[in-house]
Short mmCIF file of C-alpha atoms in Angstrom, two decimals:
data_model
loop_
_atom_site.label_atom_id
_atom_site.label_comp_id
_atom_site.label_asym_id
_atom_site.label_seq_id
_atom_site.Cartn_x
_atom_site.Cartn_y
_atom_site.Cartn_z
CA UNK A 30 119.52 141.34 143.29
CA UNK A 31 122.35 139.73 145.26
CA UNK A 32 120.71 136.02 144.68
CA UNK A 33 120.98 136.94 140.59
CA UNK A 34 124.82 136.79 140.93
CA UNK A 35 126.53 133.45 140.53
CA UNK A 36 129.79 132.57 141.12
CA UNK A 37 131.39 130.51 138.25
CA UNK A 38 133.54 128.49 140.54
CA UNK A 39 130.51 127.36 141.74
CA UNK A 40 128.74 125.85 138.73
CA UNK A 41 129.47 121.86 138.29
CA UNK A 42 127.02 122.01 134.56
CA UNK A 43 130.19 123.99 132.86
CA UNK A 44 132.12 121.65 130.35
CA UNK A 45 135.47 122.35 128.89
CA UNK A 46 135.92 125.38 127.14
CA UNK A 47 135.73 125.56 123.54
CA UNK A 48 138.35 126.99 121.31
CA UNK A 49 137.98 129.98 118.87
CA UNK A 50 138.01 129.23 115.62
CA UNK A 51 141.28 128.59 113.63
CA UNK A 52 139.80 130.79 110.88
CA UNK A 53 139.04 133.65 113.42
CA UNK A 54 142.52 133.56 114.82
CA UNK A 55 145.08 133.07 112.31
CA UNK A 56 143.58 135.67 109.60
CA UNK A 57 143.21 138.32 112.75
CA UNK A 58 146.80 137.86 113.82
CA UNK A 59 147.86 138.00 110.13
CA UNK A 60 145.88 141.64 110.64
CA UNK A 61 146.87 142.24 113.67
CA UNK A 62 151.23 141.57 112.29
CA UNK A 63 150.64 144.06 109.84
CA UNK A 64 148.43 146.84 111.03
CA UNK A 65 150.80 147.19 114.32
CA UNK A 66 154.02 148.60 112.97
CA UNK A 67 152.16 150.21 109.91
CA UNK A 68 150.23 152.55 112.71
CA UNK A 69 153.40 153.64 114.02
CA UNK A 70 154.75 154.49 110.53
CA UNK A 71 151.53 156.06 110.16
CA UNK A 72 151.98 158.09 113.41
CA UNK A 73 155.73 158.69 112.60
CA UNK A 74 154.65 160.28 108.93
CA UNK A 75 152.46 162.55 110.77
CA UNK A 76 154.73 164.39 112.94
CA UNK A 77 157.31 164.12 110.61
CA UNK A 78 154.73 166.43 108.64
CA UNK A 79 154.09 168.45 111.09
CA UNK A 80 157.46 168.96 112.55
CA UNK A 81 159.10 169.78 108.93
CA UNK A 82 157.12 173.03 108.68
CA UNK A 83 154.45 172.88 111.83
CA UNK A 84 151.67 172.17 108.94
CA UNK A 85 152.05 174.92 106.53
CA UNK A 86 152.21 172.79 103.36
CA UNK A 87 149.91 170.24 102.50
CA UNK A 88 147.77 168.04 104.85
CA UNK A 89 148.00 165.53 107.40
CA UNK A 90 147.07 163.05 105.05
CA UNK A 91 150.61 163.66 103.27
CA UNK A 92 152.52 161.99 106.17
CA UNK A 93 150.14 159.20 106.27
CA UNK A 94 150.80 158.72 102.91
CA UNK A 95 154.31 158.64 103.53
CA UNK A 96 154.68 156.36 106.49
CA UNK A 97 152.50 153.98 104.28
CA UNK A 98 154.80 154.31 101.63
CA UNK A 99 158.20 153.35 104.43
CA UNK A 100 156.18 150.93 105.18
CA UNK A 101 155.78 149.17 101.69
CA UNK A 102 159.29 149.72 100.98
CA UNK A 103 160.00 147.69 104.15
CA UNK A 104 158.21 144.93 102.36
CA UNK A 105 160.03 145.59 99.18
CA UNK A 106 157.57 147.59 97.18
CA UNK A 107 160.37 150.24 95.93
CA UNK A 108 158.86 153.72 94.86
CA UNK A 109 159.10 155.45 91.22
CA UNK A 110 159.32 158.74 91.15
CA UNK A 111 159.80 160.70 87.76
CA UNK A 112 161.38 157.78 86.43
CA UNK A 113 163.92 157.28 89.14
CA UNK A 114 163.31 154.09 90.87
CA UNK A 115 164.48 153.55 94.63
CA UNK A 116 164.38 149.70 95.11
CA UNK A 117 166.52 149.31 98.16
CA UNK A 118 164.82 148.14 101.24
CA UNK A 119 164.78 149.64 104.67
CA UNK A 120 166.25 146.23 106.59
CA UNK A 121 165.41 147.84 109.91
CA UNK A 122 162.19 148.39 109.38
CA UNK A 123 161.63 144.85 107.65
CA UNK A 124 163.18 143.78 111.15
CA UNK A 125 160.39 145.75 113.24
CA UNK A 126 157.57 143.88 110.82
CA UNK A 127 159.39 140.70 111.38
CA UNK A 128 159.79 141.13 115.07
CA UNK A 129 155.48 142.11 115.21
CA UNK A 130 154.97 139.01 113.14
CA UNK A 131 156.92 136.83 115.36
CA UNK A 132 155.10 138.32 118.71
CA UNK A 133 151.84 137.87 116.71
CA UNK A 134 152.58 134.56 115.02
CA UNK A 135 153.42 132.97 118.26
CA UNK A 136 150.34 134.32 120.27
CA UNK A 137 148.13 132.36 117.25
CA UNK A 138 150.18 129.26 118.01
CA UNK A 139 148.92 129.43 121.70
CA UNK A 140 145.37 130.00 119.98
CA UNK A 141 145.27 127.21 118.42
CA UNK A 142 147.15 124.64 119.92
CA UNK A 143 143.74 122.93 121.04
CA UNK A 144 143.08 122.26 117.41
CA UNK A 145 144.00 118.96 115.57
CA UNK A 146 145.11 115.91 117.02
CA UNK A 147 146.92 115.60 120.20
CA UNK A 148 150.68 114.63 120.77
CA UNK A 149 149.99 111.10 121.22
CA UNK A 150 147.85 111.09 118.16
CA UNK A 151 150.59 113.10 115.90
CA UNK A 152 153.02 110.25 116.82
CA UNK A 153 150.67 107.38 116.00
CA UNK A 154 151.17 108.90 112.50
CA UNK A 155 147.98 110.81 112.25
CA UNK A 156 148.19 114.13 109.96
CA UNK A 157 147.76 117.20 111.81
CA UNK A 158 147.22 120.04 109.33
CA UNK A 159 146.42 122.63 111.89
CA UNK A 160 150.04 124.45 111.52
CA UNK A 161 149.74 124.82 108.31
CA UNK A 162 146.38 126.40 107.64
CA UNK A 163 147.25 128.46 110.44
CA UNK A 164 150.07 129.80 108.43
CA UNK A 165 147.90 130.27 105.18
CA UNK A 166 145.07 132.16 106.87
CA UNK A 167 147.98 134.05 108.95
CA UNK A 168 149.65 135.15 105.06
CA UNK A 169 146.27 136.12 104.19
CA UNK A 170 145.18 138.44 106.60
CA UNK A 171 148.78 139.86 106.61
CA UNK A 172 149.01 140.07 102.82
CA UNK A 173 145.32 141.20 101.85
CA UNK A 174 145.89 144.28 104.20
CA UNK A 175 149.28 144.88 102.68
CA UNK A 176 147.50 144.90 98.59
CA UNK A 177 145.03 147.46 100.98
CA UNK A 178 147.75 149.74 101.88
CA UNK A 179 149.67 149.36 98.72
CA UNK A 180 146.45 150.14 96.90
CA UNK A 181 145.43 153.42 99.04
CA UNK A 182 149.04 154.47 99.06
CA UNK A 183 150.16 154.53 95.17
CA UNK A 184 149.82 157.80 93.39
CA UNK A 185 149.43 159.53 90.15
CA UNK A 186 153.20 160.23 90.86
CA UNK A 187 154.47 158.02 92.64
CA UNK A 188 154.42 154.11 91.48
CA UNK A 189 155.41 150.82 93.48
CA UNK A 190 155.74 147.03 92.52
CA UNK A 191 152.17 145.35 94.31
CA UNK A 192 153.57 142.01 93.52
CA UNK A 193 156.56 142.30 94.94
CA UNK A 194 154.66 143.65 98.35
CA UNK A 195 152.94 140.14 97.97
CA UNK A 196 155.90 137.91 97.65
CA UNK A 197 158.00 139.99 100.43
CA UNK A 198 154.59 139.12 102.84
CA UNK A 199 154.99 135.61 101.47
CA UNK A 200 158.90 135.30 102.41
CA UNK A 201 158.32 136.64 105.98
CA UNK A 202 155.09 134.66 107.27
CA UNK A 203 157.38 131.17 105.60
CA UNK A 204 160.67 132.64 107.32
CA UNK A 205 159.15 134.17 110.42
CA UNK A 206 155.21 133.37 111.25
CA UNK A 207 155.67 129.73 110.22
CA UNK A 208 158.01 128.85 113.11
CA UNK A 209 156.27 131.36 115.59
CA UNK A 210 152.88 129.41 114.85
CA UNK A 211 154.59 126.16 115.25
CA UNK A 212 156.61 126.92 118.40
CA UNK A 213 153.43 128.62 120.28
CA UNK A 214 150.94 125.66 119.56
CA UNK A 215 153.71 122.69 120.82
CA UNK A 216 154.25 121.36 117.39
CA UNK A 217 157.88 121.92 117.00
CA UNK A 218 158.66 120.38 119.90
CA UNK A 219 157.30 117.58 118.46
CA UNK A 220 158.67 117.37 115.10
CA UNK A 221 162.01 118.78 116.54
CA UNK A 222 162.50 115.35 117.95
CA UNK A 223 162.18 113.21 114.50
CA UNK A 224 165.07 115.25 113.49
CA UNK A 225 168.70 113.50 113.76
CA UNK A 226 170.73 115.19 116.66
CA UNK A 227 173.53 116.11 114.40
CA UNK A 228 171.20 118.19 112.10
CA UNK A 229 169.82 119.44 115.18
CA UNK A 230 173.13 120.83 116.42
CA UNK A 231 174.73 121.61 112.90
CA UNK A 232 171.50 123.63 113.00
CA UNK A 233 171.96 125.82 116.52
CA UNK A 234 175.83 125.79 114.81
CA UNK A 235 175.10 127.82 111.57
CA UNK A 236 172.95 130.52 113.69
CA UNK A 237 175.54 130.67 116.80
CA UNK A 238 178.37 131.69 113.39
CA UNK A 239 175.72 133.47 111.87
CA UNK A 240 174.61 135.35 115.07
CA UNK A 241 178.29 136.11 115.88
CA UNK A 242 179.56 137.06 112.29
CA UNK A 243 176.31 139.80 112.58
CA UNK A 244 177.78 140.97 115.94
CA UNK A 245 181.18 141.66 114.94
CA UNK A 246 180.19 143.00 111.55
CA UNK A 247 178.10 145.43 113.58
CA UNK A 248 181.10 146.55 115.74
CA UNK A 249 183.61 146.83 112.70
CA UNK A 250 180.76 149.17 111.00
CA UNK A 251 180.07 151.00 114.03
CA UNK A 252 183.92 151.89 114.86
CA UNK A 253 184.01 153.02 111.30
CA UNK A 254 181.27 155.07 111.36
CA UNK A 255 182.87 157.13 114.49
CA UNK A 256 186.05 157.43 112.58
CA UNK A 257 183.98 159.38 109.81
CA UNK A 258 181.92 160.98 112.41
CA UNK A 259 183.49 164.72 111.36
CA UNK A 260 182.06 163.78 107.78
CA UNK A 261 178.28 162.74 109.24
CA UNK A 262 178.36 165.84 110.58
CA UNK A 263 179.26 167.65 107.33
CA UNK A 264 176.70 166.26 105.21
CA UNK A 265 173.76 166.91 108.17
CA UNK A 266 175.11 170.58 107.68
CA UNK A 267 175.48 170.44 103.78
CA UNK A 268 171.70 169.24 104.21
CA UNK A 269 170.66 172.81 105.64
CA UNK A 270 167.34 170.59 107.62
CA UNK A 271 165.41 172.08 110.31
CA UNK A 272 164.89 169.88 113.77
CA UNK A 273 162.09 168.20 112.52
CA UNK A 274 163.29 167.47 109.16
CA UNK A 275 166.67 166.37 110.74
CA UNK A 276 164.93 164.04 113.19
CA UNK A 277 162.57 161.99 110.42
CA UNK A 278 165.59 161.93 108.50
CA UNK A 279 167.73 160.60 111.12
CA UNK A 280 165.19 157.57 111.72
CA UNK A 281 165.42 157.26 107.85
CA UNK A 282 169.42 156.53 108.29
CA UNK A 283 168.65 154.29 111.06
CA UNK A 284 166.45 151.92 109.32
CA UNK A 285 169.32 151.48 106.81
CA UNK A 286 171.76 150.96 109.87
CA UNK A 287 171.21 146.71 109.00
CA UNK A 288 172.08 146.75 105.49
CA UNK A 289 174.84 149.06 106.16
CA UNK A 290 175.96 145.53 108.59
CA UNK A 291 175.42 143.60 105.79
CA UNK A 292 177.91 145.24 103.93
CA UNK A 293 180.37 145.43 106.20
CA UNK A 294 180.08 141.95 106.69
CA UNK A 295 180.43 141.15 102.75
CA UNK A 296 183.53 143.37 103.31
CA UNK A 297 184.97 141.26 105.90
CA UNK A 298 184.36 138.31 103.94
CA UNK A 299 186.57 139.90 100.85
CA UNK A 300 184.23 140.36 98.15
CA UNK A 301 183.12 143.76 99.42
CA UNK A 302 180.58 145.59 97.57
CA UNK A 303 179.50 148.43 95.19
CA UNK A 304 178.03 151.59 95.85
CA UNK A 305 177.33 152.74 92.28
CA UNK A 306 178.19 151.61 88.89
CA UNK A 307 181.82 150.77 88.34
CA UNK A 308 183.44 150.91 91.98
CA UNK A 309 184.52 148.56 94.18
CA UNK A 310 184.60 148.74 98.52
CA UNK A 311 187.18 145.89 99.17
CA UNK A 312 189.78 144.78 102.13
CA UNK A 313 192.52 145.05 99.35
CA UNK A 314 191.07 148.47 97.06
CA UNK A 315 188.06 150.80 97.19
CA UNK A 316 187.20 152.84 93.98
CA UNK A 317 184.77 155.43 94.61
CA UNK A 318 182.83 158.18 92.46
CA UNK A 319 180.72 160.78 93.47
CA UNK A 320 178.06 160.04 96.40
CA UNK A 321 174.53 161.13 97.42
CA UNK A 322 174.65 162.82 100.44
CA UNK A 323 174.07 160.24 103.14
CA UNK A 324 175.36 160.34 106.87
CA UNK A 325 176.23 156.32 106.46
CA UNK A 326 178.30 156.70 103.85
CA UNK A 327 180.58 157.87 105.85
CA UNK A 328 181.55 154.53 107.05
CA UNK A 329 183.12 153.84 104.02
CA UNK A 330 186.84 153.81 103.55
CA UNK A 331 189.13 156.28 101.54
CA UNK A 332 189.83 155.55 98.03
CA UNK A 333 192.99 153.79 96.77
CA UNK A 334 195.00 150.50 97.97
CA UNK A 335 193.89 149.84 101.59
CA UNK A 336 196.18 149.27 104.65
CA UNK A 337 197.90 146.09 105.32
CA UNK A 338 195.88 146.23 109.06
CA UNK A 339 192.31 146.35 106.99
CA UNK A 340 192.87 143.84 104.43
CA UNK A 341 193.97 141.29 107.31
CA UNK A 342 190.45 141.86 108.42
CA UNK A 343 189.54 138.71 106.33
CA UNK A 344 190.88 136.52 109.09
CA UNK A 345 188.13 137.60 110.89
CA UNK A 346 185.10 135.66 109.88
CA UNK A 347 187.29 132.34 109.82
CA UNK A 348 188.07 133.70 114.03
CA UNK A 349 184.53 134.51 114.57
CA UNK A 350 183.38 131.16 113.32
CA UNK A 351 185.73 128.72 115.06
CA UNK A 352 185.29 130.57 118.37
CA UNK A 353 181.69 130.56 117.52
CA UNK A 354 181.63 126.54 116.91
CA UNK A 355 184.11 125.75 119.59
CA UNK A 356 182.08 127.49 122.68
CA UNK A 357 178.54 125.58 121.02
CA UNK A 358 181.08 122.57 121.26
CA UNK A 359 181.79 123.35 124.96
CA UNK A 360 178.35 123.69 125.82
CA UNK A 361 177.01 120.40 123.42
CA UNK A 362 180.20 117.78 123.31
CA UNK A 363 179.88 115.90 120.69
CA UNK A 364 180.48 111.84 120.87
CA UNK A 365 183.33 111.79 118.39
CA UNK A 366 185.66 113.66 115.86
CA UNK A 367 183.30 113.08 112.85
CA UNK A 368 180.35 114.30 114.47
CA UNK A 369 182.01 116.99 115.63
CA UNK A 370 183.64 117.96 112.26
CA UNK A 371 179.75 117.61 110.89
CA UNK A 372 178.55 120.01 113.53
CA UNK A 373 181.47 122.41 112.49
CA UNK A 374 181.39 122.24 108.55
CA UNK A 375 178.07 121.57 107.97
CA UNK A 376 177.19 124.69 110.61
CA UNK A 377 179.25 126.63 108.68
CA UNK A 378 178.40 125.92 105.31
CA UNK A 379 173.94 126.91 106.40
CA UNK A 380 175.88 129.99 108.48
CA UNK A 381 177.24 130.83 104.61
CA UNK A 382 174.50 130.20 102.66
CA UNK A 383 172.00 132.39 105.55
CA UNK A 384 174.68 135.17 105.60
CA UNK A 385 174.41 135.10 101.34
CA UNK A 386 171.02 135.31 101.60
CA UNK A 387 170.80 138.22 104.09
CA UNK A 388 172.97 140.19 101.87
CA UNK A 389 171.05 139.62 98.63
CA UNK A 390 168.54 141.61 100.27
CA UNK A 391 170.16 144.74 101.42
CA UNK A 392 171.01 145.86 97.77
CA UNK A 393 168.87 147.58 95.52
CA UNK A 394 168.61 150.81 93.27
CA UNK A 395 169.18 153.78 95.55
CA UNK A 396 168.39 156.50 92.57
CA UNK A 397 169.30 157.12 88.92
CA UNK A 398 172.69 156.47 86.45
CA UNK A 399 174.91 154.68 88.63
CA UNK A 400 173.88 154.60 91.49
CA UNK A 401 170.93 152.17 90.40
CA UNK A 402 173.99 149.43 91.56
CA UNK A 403 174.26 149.15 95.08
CA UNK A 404 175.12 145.89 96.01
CA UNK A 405 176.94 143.34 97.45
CA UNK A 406 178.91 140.53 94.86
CA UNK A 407 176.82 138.11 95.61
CA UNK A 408 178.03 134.78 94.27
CA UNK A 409 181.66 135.80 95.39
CA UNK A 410 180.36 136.56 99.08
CA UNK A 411 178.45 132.77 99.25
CA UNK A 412 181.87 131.37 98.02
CA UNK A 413 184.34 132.91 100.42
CA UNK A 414 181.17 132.68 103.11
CA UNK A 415 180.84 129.13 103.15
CA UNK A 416 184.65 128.44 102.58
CA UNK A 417 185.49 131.03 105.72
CA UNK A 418 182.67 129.69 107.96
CA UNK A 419 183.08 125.97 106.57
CA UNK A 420 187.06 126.23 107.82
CA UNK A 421 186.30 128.49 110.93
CA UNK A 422 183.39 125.60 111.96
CA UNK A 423 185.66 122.43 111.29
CA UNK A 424 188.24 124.08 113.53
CA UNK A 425 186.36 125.47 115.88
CA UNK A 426 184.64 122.12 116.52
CA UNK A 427 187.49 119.98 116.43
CA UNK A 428 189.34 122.48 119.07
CA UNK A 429 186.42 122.50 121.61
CA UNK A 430 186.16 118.93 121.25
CA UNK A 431 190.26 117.84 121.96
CA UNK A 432 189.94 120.50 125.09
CA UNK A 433 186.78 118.58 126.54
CA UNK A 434 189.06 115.73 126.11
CA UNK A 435 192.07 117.20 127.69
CA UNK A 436 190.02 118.37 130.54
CA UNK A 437 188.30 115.39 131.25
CA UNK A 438 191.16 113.35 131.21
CA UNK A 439 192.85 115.54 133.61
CA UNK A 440 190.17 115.50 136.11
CA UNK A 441 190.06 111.90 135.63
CA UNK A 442 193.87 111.63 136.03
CA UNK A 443 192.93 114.03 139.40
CA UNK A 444 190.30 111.65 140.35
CA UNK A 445 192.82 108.20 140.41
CA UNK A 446 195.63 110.37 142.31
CA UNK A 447 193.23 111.03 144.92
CA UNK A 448 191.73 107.69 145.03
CA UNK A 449 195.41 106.08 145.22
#
C-alpha cells in the first residue's frame, strides 16, 4: 500500500499549474461580497427576533426577513410602509458591504493575475482586458444575488426600489471592487506609473484632506454627542424597550453613526443641514421642529443664534486641510512652488468634490410630512468644500514646502561651518 503513495515533490512529468477560470472566480467572489455580510444581517435579524420577546410572536423567518431588508437598505433599496417611505441609507452598514467587497475583490485580483498578457507585454501596448471582465462578472454575481434577496425579501406590505438595489451594487463594485481587482492582480502598479507624478500626489493629497476632514468631523460629532448624553438617555427611556429590543436598536443607531459624520462635517463646512422640512442646523443658527425619537439626535445643537466659539468652527476644515497638505508635503517635497501649489489646490479641490459626494448620500426620507427632508445643502457644501480645502491645500503645501527649504538650508549652512 505504501509503494501506491507518491510524493509530489518527486514527480519531474508535472507542468505549471493552470489557472481557474476568470469566469469561475470573479462571478464567485461577486457571490461570495454579497452573501458574507448579508448572513450576518441574517443572523443579527434572528436574535433580534428572538431576544425582543424570546419567540412568542411570529417566526424565525420574520428576522430573516428583516436583516434582508437592513441589508437592502444598505444598498439603497429604501422600504414603503403604509405609504411612508424611509429612503435614508444605513452608511455603516454600506461601509461593512464595502469593506467585504474590498477583501473579496482583492482576493479575485490574486486569482486572476495569471490571466492576460504579462507586464512586459501590457507595456509593448498590448490590450489586456482581464481587469475589466473581472469587474463585470464580479458586478454580476454581486448584483444577481442582490435582485435574489430583494426579490425574496419584498412583501405584500412592505415595498422597496429593485433598481435602485442594482445601481447602488453598480456604484460600489466601480468605486470599491474595481480597484481591489486591479491592485490584487499587479495591474495598478502598472498603469499607476503612466500617470504624471503630480496627479499622482494631488491624488494621495485629496484623500490625506479627505481622510483628515472625516477624522475631525468624527471627533466634533462625538464630543457633541456626550454633551447630549443626559438626552440619549431620555429618549432610550421614553422608548420603554426591553434588553433585546434595546440592543438591535442600538446597532440600528450605530449604522447611522457615518452619516451622522457626514453631517457634522457639512456643518463644519457652513452650509449645515436639515433635519425636516423648513429648519436649518448651521455654525451661525439652528431652527428646529419637532423630532422622532432618535438617540443621535441628540448631537444636535439648541435652537436659536449659536455661540461665537461654534460658528468659528468654520476655520476648521481650512486648519485640517493645510496641516493635512503640509505633513503629505513633508513626507513627498515637491521640486518647486508651482508643483507644490498643484499638489495643494488641486488636492483640495478632488478632497471637495469626494467630501460632496459622500454627503449626497447620507440624506434621504427618514418618514412622513417633513421629515421626508433630511439632508445636507448640497451645492452650498461642494462650494464652501472645495473653496475651504482648495485654500487649506495651497497653504498647506506652500508652508511644508518653504520649511523643507528652511531646514535644508540650515543643515547645509551647518554642513559649510563644520567643513570650514
Amino acid at each position: 500500500m505504501t509503494s501506491l503513495l507518491v510524493d509530489r515533490r518527486d514527480r519531474t512529468d508535472v507542468g505549471p499549474k493552470a489557472p481557474r477560470p476568470l469566469v469561475l472566480i470573479a462571478t464567485l467572489g461577486g457571490v461570495l461580497a454579497a452573501l458574507a455580510p448579508l448572513l450576518v444581517c441574517l443572523a443579527v435579524g434572528v436574535i433580534g427576533w428572538f431576544a425582543a420577546d424570546a419567540g412568542i410572536h411570529g417566526e424565525p423567518r420574520d428576522g430573516m426577513r428583516m436583516g434582508a431588508l437592513t441589508w437592502l437598505m444598505a444598498h439603497g433599496s429604501g422600504i414603503t410602509v403604509q405609504g411612508s417611505a424611509v429612503t435614508v441609507v444605513p452608511l455603516g452598514l454600506s461601509a461593512v458591504c464595502a469593506w467585504s467587497m474590498w477583501r473579496l475583490g482583492h482576493r479575485v485580483g490574486e486569482g486572476v493575475s495569471g490571466h492576460g498578457p504579462d507586464a512586459d507585454r501590457i507595456s509593448d501596448g498590448e490590450r489586456d482586458l482581464t481587469v475589466p471582465m473581472a469587474v463585470s462578472l464580479f458586478f454580476a454575481g454581486y448584483g444577481v444575488t442582490a435582485v435574489i434577496v430583494a426579490t425574496l425579501a419584498a412583501g405584500s406590505d412592505t415595498s422597496l426600489s429593485v433598481p435602485r438595489v442594482v445601481l447602488w451594487s453598480l456604484m460600489m463594485t466601480v468605486v470599491v471592487a474595481a480597484p481591489a481587482i486591479a491592485i490584487g492582480s499587479g495591474r495598478a502598479a502598472i498603469w499607476a506609473a503612466l500617470v504624471p507624478i503630480g496627479i499622482r500626489q494631488a491624488g494621495a493629497t485629496a484623500l490625506a484632506i479627505l481622510l483628515g476632514f472625516l477624522v475631525a468631523s468624527t471627533v466634533v460629532f462625538l464630543i457633541s454627542l456626550a454633551f447630549g448624553i443626559g438626552e440619549v438617555a431620555t429618549v432610550m427611556g421614553q422608548l420603554h424597550l426591553g434588553v433585546g429590543d434595546g440592543l438591535v436598536y442600538a446597532l440600528a443607531n450605530v449604522g447611522f453613526i457615518p452619516n451622522a459624520v457626514l453631517f457634522s462635517g457639512s456643518f463644519l463646512l457652513g452650509p449645515g443641514f436639515a433635519v425636516g422640512g423648513g429648519t436649518l442646523v448651521s455654525p451661525g443658527l439652528v431652527v428646529l421642529g419637532a423630532l422622532p425619537l432618535f438617540p443621535l439626535l441628540a448631537a444636535l445643537p439648541d435652537a436659536g443664534t449659536t455661540a461665537a466659539w461654534v460658528a468659528a468652527l468654520v476655520v476648521l476644515p481650512i486648519l485640517v486641510a493645510a496641516l493635512a497638505a503640509a505633513r503629505r508635503q513633508r513626507r513627498h517635497p515637491a521640486l518647486g512652488w508651482f508643483e507644490a501649489l498643484l499638489r495643494g489646490c488641486g488636492g483640495g479641490i478632488l478632497a471637495g468634490i469626494a467630501f460632496t459626494l459622500l454627503a449626497s448620500l447620507a440624506g434621504g426620507a427618514v418618514g412622513p410630512g417633513r421629515m421626508r427632508t433630511v439632508a445636507a445643502f448640497i451645492p452650498d457644501v461642494l462650494v464652501h468644500a472645495i473653496t475651504a480645502f482648495g485654500i487649506g491645500g495651497a497653504l498647506g503645501a506652500l508652508g511644508g514646502l518653504a520649511l523643507t527649504r528652511w531646514q535644508r538650508r540650515g543643515e547645509q549652512a551647518g554642513a559649510l561651518d563644520s567643513a570650514g
